[in-house]
mmCIF file of C-alpha atoms in Angstrom:
data_model
loop_
_atom_site.group_PDB
_atom_site.id
_atom_site.type_symbol
_atom_site.label_atom_id
_atom_site.label_comp_id
_atom_site.label_asym_id
_atom_site.label_seq_id
_atom_site.Cartn_x
_atom_site.Cartn_y
_atom_site.Cartn_z
ATOM 1 C CA MET A 1 9.896 30.478 15.987
ATOM 2 C CA THR A 2 6.221 30.951 15.248
ATOM 3 C CA LEU A 3 3.529 29.986 17.716
ATOM 4 C CA PHE A 4 0.944 29.292 15.004
ATOM 5 C CA GLY A 5 1.056 26.011 13.172
ATOM 6 C CA LYS A 6 -0.730 23.791 10.740
ATOM 7 C CA LEU A 7 -0.165 20.104 10.040
ATOM 8 C CA GLU A 8 -1.873 18.120 7.308
ATOM 9 C CA ALA A 9 -2.053 14.477 6.276
ATOM 10 C CA ASP A 10 -3.875 12.421 3.690
ATOM 11 C CA VAL A 11 -4.899 8.808 4.136
ATOM 12 C CA GLU A 12 -6.546 6.588 1.556
ATOM 13 C CA VAL A 13 -9.370 4.487 2.979
ATOM 14 C CA ALA A 14 -11.662 1.870 1.491
ATOM 15 C CA ALA A 15 -14.867 3.332 2.945
ATOM 16 C CA PRO A 16 -17.018 5.605 0.767
ATOM 17 C CA ALA A 17 -16.481 9.319 1.446
ATOM 18 C CA ASP A 18 -20.116 10.006 2.356
ATOM 19 C CA GLN A 19 -20.136 7.223 4.975
ATOM 20 C CA PHE A 20 -16.834 8.375 6.443
ATOM 21 C CA HIS A 21 -18.086 11.968 6.608
ATOM 22 C CA ASP A 22 -21.329 10.832 8.260
ATOM 23 C CA VAL A 23 -19.369 9.299 11.140
ATOM 24 C CA PHE A 24 -17.678 12.585 12.092
ATOM 25 C CA SER A 25 -20.523 14.942 11.195
ATOM 26 C CA CYS A 26 -23.478 13.019 12.656
ATOM 27 C CA ARG A 27 -22.270 10.002 14.639
ATOM 28 C CA PRO A 28 -18.979 10.760 16.393
ATOM 29 C CA HIS A 29 -20.290 8.834 19.415
ATOM 30 C CA HIS A 30 -19.932 5.669 17.283
ATOM 31 C CA VAL A 31 -16.182 6.184 16.830
ATOM 32 C CA SER A 32 -15.441 4.440 20.140
ATOM 33 C CA ILE A 33 -17.079 1.290 18.711
ATOM 34 C CA MET A 34 -14.977 1.547 15.545
ATOM 35 C CA THR A 35 -11.609 2.144 17.212
ATOM 36 C CA PRO A 36 -12.035 1.181 20.895
ATOM 37 C CA GLU A 37 -8.309 0.986 21.698
ATOM 38 C CA LYS A 38 -7.869 4.640 20.766
ATOM 39 C CA ILE A 39 -11.236 6.294 21.445
ATOM 40 C CA HIS A 40 -12.836 5.295 24.745
ATOM 41 C CA GLY A 41 -16.007 7.361 24.437
ATOM 42 C CA VAL A 42 -17.663 10.431 22.989
ATOM 43 C CA ASP A 43 -20.307 12.170 25.097
ATOM 44 C CA LEU A 44 -22.846 14.786 24.084
ATOM 45 C CA HIS A 45 -22.600 17.835 26.362
ATOM 46 C CA ASP A 46 -24.837 20.329 24.582
ATOM 47 C CA GLY A 47 -26.827 20.405 21.358
ATOM 48 C CA ASP A 48 -27.776 17.582 19.022
ATOM 49 C CA TRP A 49 -25.723 15.031 17.100
ATOM 50 C CA GLY A 50 -25.182 16.198 13.535
ATOM 51 C CA LYS A 51 -25.639 19.920 14.261
ATOM 52 C CA GLU A 52 -23.172 22.785 14.176
ATOM 53 C CA GLY A 53 -22.610 24.292 17.609
ATOM 54 C CA THR A 54 -22.950 20.931 19.364
ATOM 55 C CA VAL A 55 -20.502 20.378 22.227
ATOM 56 C CA ILE A 56 -19.012 16.903 22.611
ATOM 57 C CA CYS A 57 -16.322 15.408 24.834
ATOM 58 C CA TRP A 58 -13.868 12.840 23.480
ATOM 59 C CA LYS A 59 -12.174 10.378 25.841
ATOM 60 C CA TYR A 60 -9.136 8.931 24.106
ATOM 61 C CA PHE A 61 -5.817 7.189 24.742
ATOM 62 C CA HIS A 62 -2.842 8.974 23.216
ATOM 63 C CA ASP A 63 0.893 8.974 23.908
ATOM 64 C CA GLY A 64 0.527 6.389 26.661
ATOM 65 C CA SER A 65 -2.172 8.028 28.752
ATOM 66 C CA PRO A 66 -5.915 8.732 28.823
ATOM 67 C CA LYS A 67 -6.915 12.196 27.608
ATOM 68 C CA ILE A 68 -10.034 14.265 27.095
ATOM 69 C CA ALA A 69 -10.970 16.919 24.556
ATOM 70 C CA LYS A 70 -14.159 18.930 24.828
ATOM 71 C CA GLU A 71 -14.984 20.303 21.396
ATOM 72 C CA ILE A 72 -17.540 22.392 19.572
ATOM 73 C CA ILE A 73 -18.582 21.146 16.158
ATOM 74 C CA GLU A 74 -17.836 24.439 14.471
ATOM 75 C CA ALA A 75 -18.770 23.533 10.899
ATOM 76 C CA ILE A 76 -20.364 20.692 8.959
ATOM 77 C CA ASP A 77 -20.088 20.910 5.182
ATOM 78 C CA ASP A 78 -22.163 18.157 3.590
ATOM 79 C CA VAL A 79 -21.233 19.314 0.072
ATOM 80 C CA ASN A 80 -17.462 19.090 0.597
ATOM 81 C CA LEU A 81 -17.823 16.298 3.180
ATOM 82 C CA SER A 82 -15.873 18.088 5.917
ATOM 83 C CA THR A 83 -16.327 18.638 9.635
ATOM 84 C CA THR A 84 -14.470 21.175 11.790
ATOM 85 C CA PHE A 85 -13.960 20.681 15.524
ATOM 86 C CA LYS A 86 -12.674 23.419 17.844
ATOM 87 C CA VAL A 87 -11.178 22.318 21.170
ATOM 88 C CA VAL A 88 -12.593 24.352 24.079
ATOM 89 C CA GLU A 89 -11.374 22.287 27.076
ATOM 90 C CA GLY A 90 -9.083 19.371 27.785
ATOM 91 C CA ASP A 91 -5.528 18.135 27.658
ATOM 92 C CA LEU A 92 -4.584 19.779 24.352
ATOM 93 C CA LEU A 93 -5.118 23.208 25.892
ATOM 94 C CA ASN A 94 -2.255 22.524 28.325
ATOM 95 C CA ASP A 95 0.110 23.149 25.388
ATOM 96 C CA TYR A 96 -2.001 25.026 22.852
ATOM 97 C CA LYS A 97 -3.949 28.254 23.167
ATOM 98 C CA ASN A 98 -6.185 27.292 20.216
ATOM 99 C CA PHE A 99 -6.660 23.975 18.483
ATOM 100 C CA LYS A 100 -8.861 22.937 15.533
ATOM 101 C CA LEU A 101 -9.212 19.630 13.744
ATOM 102 C CA ILE A 102 -10.707 19.510 10.261
ATOM 103 C CA VAL A 103 -11.499 16.213 8.584
ATOM 104 C CA GLN A 104 -12.572 16.020 4.945
ATOM 105 C CA ALA A 105 -13.382 12.958 2.856
ATOM 106 C CA THR A 106 -13.102 13.107 -0.928
ATOM 107 C CA PRO A 107 -14.605 10.334 -3.064
ATOM 108 C CA LYS A 108 -12.250 8.234 -5.163
ATOM 109 C CA GLU A 109 -12.999 5.505 -7.652
ATOM 110 C CA ASN A 110 -12.497 2.960 -4.875
ATOM 111 C CA GLY A 111 -12.993 4.360 -1.386
ATOM 112 C CA SER A 112 -11.967 7.866 -0.479
ATOM 113 C CA LEU A 113 -9.132 10.164 0.416
ATOM 114 C CA VAL A 114 -9.359 11.516 3.958
ATOM 115 C CA HIS A 115 -7.585 14.808 4.573
ATOM 116 C CA TRP A 116 -6.820 15.893 8.132
ATOM 117 C CA THR A 117 -5.809 19.436 9.045
ATOM 118 C CA LEU A 118 -4.657 20.419 12.538
ATOM 119 C CA GLU A 119 -4.513 24.170 13.134
ATOM 120 C CA TYR A 120 -3.082 25.372 16.430
ATOM 121 C CA GLU A 121 -1.474 28.143 18.407
ATOM 122 C CA LYS A 122 1.172 27.081 20.896
ATOM 123 C CA ILE A 123 1.266 28.538 24.392
ATOM 124 C CA HIS A 124 5.103 28.425 24.431
ATOM 125 C CA GLU A 125 7.545 28.433 21.563
ATOM 126 C CA ASN A 126 9.238 25.282 22.924
ATOM 127 C CA THR A 127 5.971 23.294 22.630
ATOM 128 C CA GLN A 128 6.269 20.473 20.100
ATOM 129 C CA ASP A 129 4.148 20.425 16.971
ATOM 130 C CA PRO A 130 1.399 17.788 17.377
ATOM 131 C CA HIS A 131 2.844 15.231 14.920
ATOM 132 C CA SER A 132 1.876 12.275 17.132
ATOM 133 C CA LEU A 133 -1.739 13.495 17.258
ATOM 134 C CA LEU A 134 -1.774 13.716 13.462
ATOM 135 C CA GLU A 135 -0.544 10.108 13.302
ATOM 136 C CA PHE A 136 -3.215 9.174 15.850
ATOM 137 C CA VAL A 137 -6.097 10.563 13.749
ATOM 138 C CA VAL A 138 -4.694 8.907 10.610
ATOM 139 C CA HIS A 139 -4.673 5.533 12.411
ATOM 140 C CA CYS A 140 -8.200 6.180 13.707
ATOM 141 C CA SER A 141 -9.292 6.874 10.117
ATOM 142 C CA LYS A 142 -8.007 3.467 9.024
ATOM 143 C CA ASP A 143 -9.836 1.745 11.913
ATOM 144 C CA ILE A 144 -13.070 3.596 11.120
ATOM 145 C CA SER A 145 -12.826 2.674 7.450
ATOM 146 C CA ALA A 146 -12.185 -0.990 8.262
ATOM 147 C CA HIS A 147 -15.231 -1.013 10.537
ATOM 148 C CA LEU A 148 -17.449 0.634 7.909
ATOM 149 C CA ILE A 149 -16.331 -1.868 5.267
ATOM 150 C CA GLN A 150 -16.896 -4.800 7.630
ATOM 151 C CA VAL A 151 -20.417 -3.606 8.493
ATOM 152 C CA GLN A 152 -21.115 -3.010 4.798
ATOM 153 C CA GLY A 153 -20.050 -6.581 3.997
ATOM 154 C CA ASN A 154 -22.484 -8.128 6.509
#
């Protein structure tokens, strides 16, 4: 069994790709307003919102308990509308030696296609692949899109 893994998922959302990308690249601290049951807060630890190298801490509720993930915004690609987060502290590192989340929004005729990639290295070979976390970010994407569309309609 390999310790390295990669999971991917696509979700169609109604929000425009550039707006969706803006949330993760520049305004992740607004995500807790858009999906408050799942994301309880996002704090700036070092750097500036919207800049590569910025360190943020997510407080979220996953698999029945509160969790934290301190992450570095490793890359922001405004051309391809993607943002890469690397986990540097928190609950995920109890099971994974390395963990990255990449979110990319691609424009469609109506809305956009959001592509999530989770790249990880397990600490132990009996560690489960993070399928429930992939489902979690897909559901968050739907909540964020719904919020963006609602705000757009007002």
